[in-house]
């Protein structure tokens, strides 16, 4: 009993408070499971549900396989070998993350379709007409292609950091023992990077389950299109929330699998020698192959779409109003930055609570906060609006007392939008912070605490410095993701408040993809700068 | 240890307070702006065209009334207005499909608004029977065809597309498109549910490929030889004919344009429209904006910049649209498109129109 009370400390209070704050708006969705079924639901179940589950799972399954294959192989190449262009590729291979999948889908369709550059050239210069079927990407395999291209960096980035910083001694020992590359890869790299691969690929899966833009444009019916069609088409928010809670069920299932795959195992490196792996220099054919492979991925997943966007930008130059670009860019950076900082801060508190508290609840509770990532943005938006209006009602007397002449203050401000981002994207930041905590383990902390240093001081002096990498990668991932976000931003932003993503989306949704190129390029540009800085900071951290 | 945690909490609160302050400042500044200008109108709109912004700007210049805008998807905006209830800041709800106006009205989110000017500028047909919304622009859902393979004589009505001779030749986007939903909703009204379902089923059987892409993609698929006839909205064709991309222009030029059902029930027409929000604090300004948007100047701009048909009978459509000729429109009350929307979606699902 005493022990339990001793466990309740500041971290607990802080963590529980944040978890409640993050969870409350989701309550209205969780309760959706229990609402009685109506006739729409019968219709959905009869004509849609099975089809939708099937296509969703197909997308998830193959995207997961391909992102693992590409992400892990790239991470291993970069972490272990030196070859021409390696230093450039190391960070450039993350860049595809800066392209929102729906923009990627539009660009690839733009390139491949009848009026696209390939067919146009063949037709006009070589007088060749091609079989359209070979150029059609608006189908399930096409969507898997798009998701793989623009989401594999989740796996690559997380695994690479793990391999180059943490797995050095293991790989080095294997080398010393004379093991070949392939054997090391199969017997050492794959097993030890399981945790980070699973972490990365679960982000990919959640992203795919939640995507609406790509599948809508390609005409693929999935869970998220079902949710939207039920809400928009049938005007039945209740049934669509019910669908959303089914989706949430699937996600909880996936998270449980993730947890089981980790087997509760912790790879805690108590060695102080967190240092980069000495690189093996590749020469001759092997070097060409390594450079070629990374170059192909980089070209297909980043260079080609960006060149296409540039082409469209030039075509529509002068047609799209330019004068407010600076404002949109600034708005995007401010909201995404603020939300990402808060997410990291909250993650640090909850993660530390989960790490140092022995109670089982401390392991389970933080998982609840990840649920936001499983709920479609638009549904979260509704939940958040409802919550904030309730808060505003509650605070109304205070507003009156302060002389504010309006019943709605919070719910028309950026506070609402930023809160929604935090709920929606908490999983991304938390995932990174959690794996950071897992890596550093508790040995140093325990030592420090035993020497009588306070918990908070230990946190700042011992834990934080070791967490630098996790903090930066968490921040960049969340920042870039929020920069690309659409449904929440559209619905929750204050009056006259545009961001790059809303600008790009507004054009794209009206089939004006050429006009959307300017804002899309800026999203890519800002994200690329963020990724570059992140990489620089990380590298300096390693020195 | 406890003390240090309190420190951490306080710093957290400070950060939160700082956020709060900054937003409070911004709301203060909008408040003071309000006091300076005294006039504003808050718009929730699902139309995203640049030309709309130009028109709001012009309205501000002419009247001194500031236009504040939140853009989003129609249904999400409806949901937001609903949740905001009586406290809502929205004054005017503007959207690109009559079905959503109907839904807003049904949910009690709109209020009656009328003026002599509005009645003069917008024919009854494009206004709600209870004056809850008015149309701003209209677009026709027409047929385009491959001039080499199809003669205009081969085409007649939407219904005739169900014929076996179009098997494997017909193109249309997915049933998620609200334009298709409204089209089927109109058939439910005209021909009854059973016939509408049969038609949808026959169309699915005639499709050249399963629905993908937007309206422009259907046009391109004709040029590429995938199919011979497609359904699309007029203004997309206008945009393609005026595209910066010469290939798109070439595609559009290969297409013939056909207004179906001229001998029978008329070509299907949908509208962009707007209604004043129930509980609006600036209803007068909202009315002024509606009058402005349906006025000759704005109507001309809509038509010229976006190839939409004006609702104001005194305004001529753009030259391009005029060159396509006049046509007979479907003569059903527009609100039935909203009333039959859910039914239409269910029919689509039942016949497997993706």
PDB file of C-alpha atoms in Angstrom, chain A residues 9-11 14 40 43 47-48 109 113-115 120 123-124 132 136 138 212 216-219 221 225 228-229 231-235 237 315 319 321 342 345-346 349 378 382 385-386 389 393 405-408 411-416 449 454-456 460 487 490-496 503 505-507 509-512 514, chain B residues 1 4-5 7-8 12 15 19-20 23-24 27 31 34 42-44 48-50 53 66-73 75-77 79-80 83-90 100 103 173-176 181 211-217 220 223-224 226 236 239 243-245 247-248 250-251 254 341-342 345-346 349-350 353-354:
ATOM      1  CA  UNK A   9       4.275  11.490  -7.828  1.00  0.00           C
ATOM      2  CA  UNK A  10       4.318  14.566 -10.000  1.00  0.00           C
ATOM      3  CA  UNK A  11       4.885  12.548 -13.135  1.00  0.00           C
ATOM      4  CA  UNK A  14       0.912  15.313 -14.972  1.00  0.00           C
ATOM      5  CA  UNK A  40     -28.781   3.153 -42.522  1.00  0.00           C
ATOM      6  CA  UNK A  43     -27.805  -0.781 -45.427  1.00  0.00           C
ATOM      7  CA  UNK A  47     -23.828  -3.414 -49.155  1.00  0.00           C
ATOM      8  CA  UNK A  48     -20.632  -1.805 -47.991  1.00  0.00           C
ATOM      9  CA  UNK A 109      -1.628  10.448 -62.157  1.00  0.00           C
ATOM     10  CA  UNK A 113      -2.365   9.853 -67.692  1.00  0.00           C
ATOM     11  CA  UNK A 114      -3.293  10.573 -71.272  1.00  0.00           C
ATOM     12  CA  UNK A 115      -2.196  14.216 -71.222  1.00  0.00           C
ATOM     13  CA  UNK A 120       2.211  13.146 -74.562  1.00  0.00           C
ATOM     14  CA  UNK A 123       2.156  10.498 -78.971  1.00  0.00           C
ATOM     15  CA  UNK A 124       3.472  13.786 -80.277  1.00  0.00           C
ATOM     16  CA  UNK A 132      -3.995   2.792 -71.317  1.00  0.00           C
ATOM     17  CA  UNK A 136      -3.581   3.433 -65.084  1.00  0.00           C
ATOM     18  CA  UNK A 138      -6.106   4.668 -60.164  1.00  0.00           C
ATOM     19  CA  UNK A 212      -9.017   9.799 -47.523  1.00  0.00           C
ATOM     20  CA  UNK A 216     -11.223   9.109 -52.907  1.00  0.00           C
ATOM     21  CA  UNK A 217      -9.436  10.323 -56.015  1.00  0.00           C
ATOM     22  CA  UNK A 218      -8.657   6.814 -57.196  1.00  0.00           C
ATOM     23  CA  UNK A 219     -12.230   5.655 -56.577  1.00  0.00           C
ATOM     24  CA  UNK A 221     -13.775   2.141 -51.429  1.00  0.00           C
ATOM     25  CA  UNK A 225     -14.451   6.505 -47.585  1.00  0.00           C
ATOM     26  CA  UNK A 228     -17.272   9.885 -45.081  1.00  0.00           C
ATOM     27  CA  UNK A 229     -19.966   8.598 -47.384  1.00  0.00           C
ATOM     28  CA  UNK A 231     -21.719  10.984 -42.911  1.00  0.00           C
ATOM     29  CA  UNK A 232     -21.834  13.155 -46.011  1.00  0.00           C
ATOM     30  CA  UNK A 233     -23.988  11.067 -48.273  1.00  0.00           C
ATOM     31  CA  UNK A 234     -26.498   9.617 -45.908  1.00  0.00           C
ATOM     32  CA  UNK A 235     -26.211  12.595 -43.593  1.00  0.00           C
ATOM     33  CA  UNK A 237     -23.157  11.177 -38.380  1.00  0.00           C
ATOM     34  CA  UNK A 315       2.652  26.670 -66.337  1.00  0.00           C
ATOM     35  CA  UNK A 319      -2.527  32.743 -62.666  1.00  0.00           C
ATOM     36  CA  UNK A 321      -2.409  34.896 -56.639  1.00  0.00           C
ATOM     37  CA  UNK A 342       3.440  20.611 -27.165  1.00  0.00           C
ATOM     38  CA  UNK A 345       6.488  17.997 -24.197  1.00  0.00           C
ATOM     39  CA  UNK A 346       3.427  15.944 -23.304  1.00  0.00           C
ATOM     40  CA  UNK A 349       5.899  13.564 -19.429  1.00  0.00           C
ATOM     41  CA  UNK A 378     -13.107  15.062 -39.856  1.00  0.00           C
ATOM     42  CA  UNK A 382     -16.564  17.243 -34.825  1.00  0.00           C
ATOM     43  CA  UNK A 385     -15.774  21.346 -31.803  1.00  0.00           C
ATOM     44  CA  UNK A 386     -18.335  19.773 -29.490  1.00  0.00           C
ATOM     45  CA  UNK A 389     -18.246  24.665 -27.399  1.00  0.00           C
ATOM     46  CA  UNK A 393     -20.497  27.542 -22.502  1.00  0.00           C
ATOM     47  CA  UNK A 405     -18.628  40.304 -26.110  1.00  0.00           C
ATOM     48  CA  UNK A 406     -19.037  36.809 -27.476  1.00  0.00           C
ATOM     49  CA  UNK A 407     -20.224  33.430 -26.343  1.00  0.00           C
ATOM     50  CA  UNK A 408     -17.532  31.623 -28.331  1.00  0.00           C
ATOM     51  CA  UNK A 411     -13.840  27.547 -30.195  1.00  0.00           C
ATOM     52  CA  UNK A 412     -13.088  30.238 -32.742  1.00  0.00           C
ATOM     53  CA  UNK A 413      -9.413  30.512 -31.861  1.00  0.00           C
ATOM     54  CA  UNK A 414      -6.245  28.703 -32.761  1.00  0.00           C
ATOM     55  CA  UNK A 415      -6.357  26.968 -29.373  1.00  0.00           C
ATOM     56  CA  UNK A 416      -9.021  24.660 -30.755  1.00  0.00           C
ATOM     57  CA  UNK A 449      18.119   8.595  -8.098  1.00  0.00           C
ATOM     58  CA  UNK A 454      15.655  14.493  -7.516  1.00  0.00           C
ATOM     59  CA  UNK A 455      13.467  12.949 -10.189  1.00  0.00           C
ATOM     60  CA  UNK A 456      13.137  16.193 -12.111  1.00  0.00           C
ATOM     61  CA  UNK A 460      16.944  17.173 -17.125  1.00  0.00           C
ATOM     62  CA  UNK A 487      -9.573  17.816 -42.670  1.00  0.00           C
ATOM     63  CA  UNK A 490     -10.104  22.969 -42.978  1.00  0.00           C
ATOM     64  CA  UNK A 491     -12.848  22.741 -40.441  1.00  0.00           C
ATOM     65  CA  UNK A 492     -11.275  24.078 -37.248  1.00  0.00           C
ATOM     66  CA  UNK A 493      -9.238  27.069 -38.337  1.00  0.00           C
ATOM     67  CA  UNK A 494     -10.316  30.578 -37.420  1.00  0.00           C
ATOM     68  CA  UNK A 495     -11.804  32.966 -39.945  1.00  0.00           C
ATOM     69  CA  UNK A 496      -9.581  33.978 -42.856  1.00  0.00           C
ATOM     70  CA  UNK A 503      -4.544  26.104 -50.119  1.00  0.00           C
ATOM     71  CA  UNK A 505      -6.281  21.034 -51.066  1.00  0.00           C
ATOM     72  CA  UNK A 506      -8.743  23.662 -52.198  1.00  0.00           C
ATOM     73  CA  UNK A 507      -7.306  23.705 -55.677  1.00  0.00           C
ATOM     74  CA  UNK A 509     -10.345  19.190 -54.741  1.00  0.00           C
ATOM     75  CA  UNK A 510     -11.676  21.279 -57.616  1.00  0.00           C
ATOM     76  CA  UNK A 511      -9.485  19.330 -60.042  1.00  0.00           C
ATOM     77  CA  UNK A 512      -7.173  22.306 -60.410  1.00  0.00           C
ATOM     78  CA  UNK A 514      -1.810  22.646 -61.647  1.00  0.00           C
TER      79      UNK A 514
ATOM     80  CA  UNK B   1      11.057  16.411  -5.688  1.00  0.00           C
ATOM     81  CA  UNK B   4      10.527  20.639  -8.691  1.00  0.00           C
ATOM     82  CA  UNK B   5       7.434  19.100 -10.123  1.00  0.00           C
ATOM     83  CA  UNK B   7       7.976  24.144 -11.047  1.00  0.00           C
ATOM     84  CA  UNK B   8       7.443  22.021 -14.097  1.00  0.00           C
ATOM     85  CA  UNK B  12       3.586  24.246 -18.386  1.00  0.00           C
ATOM     86  CA  UNK B  15       3.199  28.041 -21.798  1.00  0.00           C
ATOM     87  CA  UNK B  19      -0.847  30.489 -25.977  1.00  0.00           C
ATOM     88  CA  UNK B  20      -4.039  31.697 -24.451  1.00  0.00           C
ATOM     89  CA  UNK B  23      -5.047  34.071 -29.121  1.00  0.00           C
ATOM     90  CA  UNK B  24      -6.754  36.452 -26.811  1.00  0.00           C
ATOM     91  CA  UNK B  27      -9.419  38.032 -30.759  1.00  0.00           C
ATOM     92  CA  UNK B  31     -12.819  42.942 -31.700  1.00  0.00           C
ATOM     93  CA  UNK B  34     -15.029  45.302 -35.428  1.00  0.00           C
ATOM     94  CA  UNK B  42     -18.905  35.805 -41.594  1.00  0.00           C
ATOM     95  CA  UNK B  43     -18.994  33.280 -44.341  1.00  0.00           C
ATOM     96  CA  UNK B  44     -18.780  29.483 -44.157  1.00  0.00           C
ATOM     97  CA  UNK B  48     -12.743  27.322 -53.150  1.00  0.00           C
ATOM     98  CA  UNK B  49     -12.356  29.337 -56.306  1.00  0.00           C
ATOM     99  CA  UNK B  50     -10.029  32.317 -56.502  1.00  0.00           C
ATOM    100  CA  UNK B  53     -12.146  35.826 -53.096  1.00  0.00           C
ATOM    101  CA  UNK B  66     -15.551  43.081 -44.071  1.00  0.00           C
ATOM    102  CA  UNK B  67     -15.978  39.519 -45.319  1.00  0.00           C
ATOM    103  CA  UNK B  68     -14.509  36.844 -43.025  1.00  0.00           C
ATOM    104  CA  UNK B  69     -14.234  33.403 -44.485  1.00  0.00           C
ATOM    105  CA  UNK B  70     -13.923  29.823 -43.284  1.00  0.00           C
ATOM    106  CA  UNK B  71     -13.632  27.333 -46.106  1.00  0.00           C
ATOM    107  CA  UNK B  72     -14.291  23.661 -45.676  1.00  0.00           C
ATOM    108  CA  UNK B  73     -16.260  20.754 -46.986  1.00  0.00           C
ATOM    109  CA  UNK B  75     -21.028  18.696 -44.608  1.00  0.00           C
ATOM    110  CA  UNK B  76     -18.332  19.482 -42.113  1.00  0.00           C
ATOM    111  CA  UNK B  77     -19.371  23.117 -42.144  1.00  0.00           C
ATOM    112  CA  UNK B  79     -21.955  19.977 -38.711  1.00  0.00           C
ATOM    113  CA  UNK B  80     -19.945  22.835 -37.260  1.00  0.00           C
ATOM    114  CA  UNK B  83     -22.726  22.271 -33.013  1.00  0.00           C
ATOM    115  CA  UNK B  84     -22.147  25.981 -32.541  1.00  0.00           C
ATOM    116  CA  UNK B  85     -25.883  26.399 -32.160  1.00  0.00           C
ATOM    117  CA  UNK B  86     -27.181  29.797 -31.222  1.00  0.00           C
ATOM    118  CA  UNK B  87     -23.684  31.013 -30.462  1.00  0.00           C
ATOM    119  CA  UNK B  88     -22.532  30.529 -34.034  1.00  0.00           C
ATOM    120  CA  UNK B  89     -20.520  33.241 -35.693  1.00  0.00           C
ATOM    121  CA  UNK B  90     -21.579  32.141 -39.142  1.00  0.00           C
ATOM    122  CA  UNK B 100     -26.396  20.454 -49.053  1.00  0.00           C
ATOM    123  CA  UNK B 103     -29.797  19.568 -45.700  1.00  0.00           C
ATOM    124  CA  UNK B 173     -16.916   9.185 -62.119  1.00  0.00           C
ATOM    125  CA  UNK B 174     -17.728   7.453 -58.843  1.00  0.00           C
ATOM    126  CA  UNK B 175     -20.988   7.655 -56.952  1.00  0.00           C
ATOM    127  CA  UNK B 176     -19.189   9.570 -54.237  1.00  0.00           C
ATOM    128  CA  UNK B 181     -25.887  11.785 -56.536  1.00  0.00           C
ATOM    129  CA  UNK B 211     -15.321   4.675 -61.996  1.00  0.00           C
ATOM    130  CA  UNK B 212     -12.091   6.515 -61.229  1.00  0.00           C
ATOM    131  CA  UNK B 213     -10.829  10.078 -61.206  1.00  0.00           C
ATOM    132  CA  UNK B 214     -12.749  13.306 -61.567  1.00  0.00           C
ATOM    133  CA  UNK B 215     -14.759  14.813 -64.391  1.00  0.00           C
ATOM    134  CA  UNK B 216     -11.639  15.837 -66.297  1.00  0.00           C
ATOM    135  CA  UNK B 217     -10.394  12.260 -66.198  1.00  0.00           C
ATOM    136  CA  UNK B 220      -9.249  12.269 -71.057  1.00  0.00           C
ATOM    137  CA  UNK B 223      -9.479  10.971 -75.904  1.00  0.00           C
ATOM    138  CA  UNK B 224      -7.458   7.899 -74.946  1.00  0.00           C
ATOM    139  CA  UNK B 226     -11.147   3.909 -73.295  1.00  0.00           C
ATOM    140  CA  UNK B 236     -14.803  21.480 -66.171  1.00  0.00           C
ATOM    141  CA  UNK B 239     -11.597  24.991 -67.753  1.00  0.00           C
ATOM    142  CA  UNK B 243      -6.144  25.277 -69.711  1.00  0.00           C
ATOM    143  CA  UNK B 244      -2.493  26.287 -69.619  1.00  0.00           C
ATOM    144  CA  UNK B 245      -1.704  22.735 -70.604  1.00  0.00           C
ATOM    145  CA  UNK B 247      -2.643  18.754 -74.147  1.00  0.00           C
ATOM    146  CA  UNK B 248      -5.760  19.311 -72.069  1.00  0.00           C
ATOM    147  CA  UNK B 250      -6.414  19.237 -77.365  1.00  0.00           C
ATOM    148  CA  UNK B 251      -8.383  16.643 -75.418  1.00  0.00           C
ATOM    149  CA  UNK B 254     -11.734  16.374 -79.595  1.00  0.00           C
ATOM    150  CA  UNK B 341     -29.955  12.378 -51.941  1.00  0.00           C
ATOM    151  CA  UNK B 342     -29.730   9.618 -49.347  1.00  0.00           C
ATOM    152  CA  UNK B 345     -26.677   6.918 -52.503  1.00  0.00           C
ATOM    153  CA  UNK B 346     -28.361   3.764 -51.316  1.00  0.00           C
ATOM    154  CA  UNK B 349     -24.558   1.074 -53.337  1.00  0.00           C
ATOM    155  CA  UNK B 350     -27.172  -1.510 -54.148  1.00  0.00           C
ATOM    156  CA  UNK B 353     -21.802   1.820 -58.745  1.00  0.00           C
ATOM    157  CA  UNK B 354     -18.501   2.391 -56.983  1.00  0.00           C
TER     158      UNK B 354
END
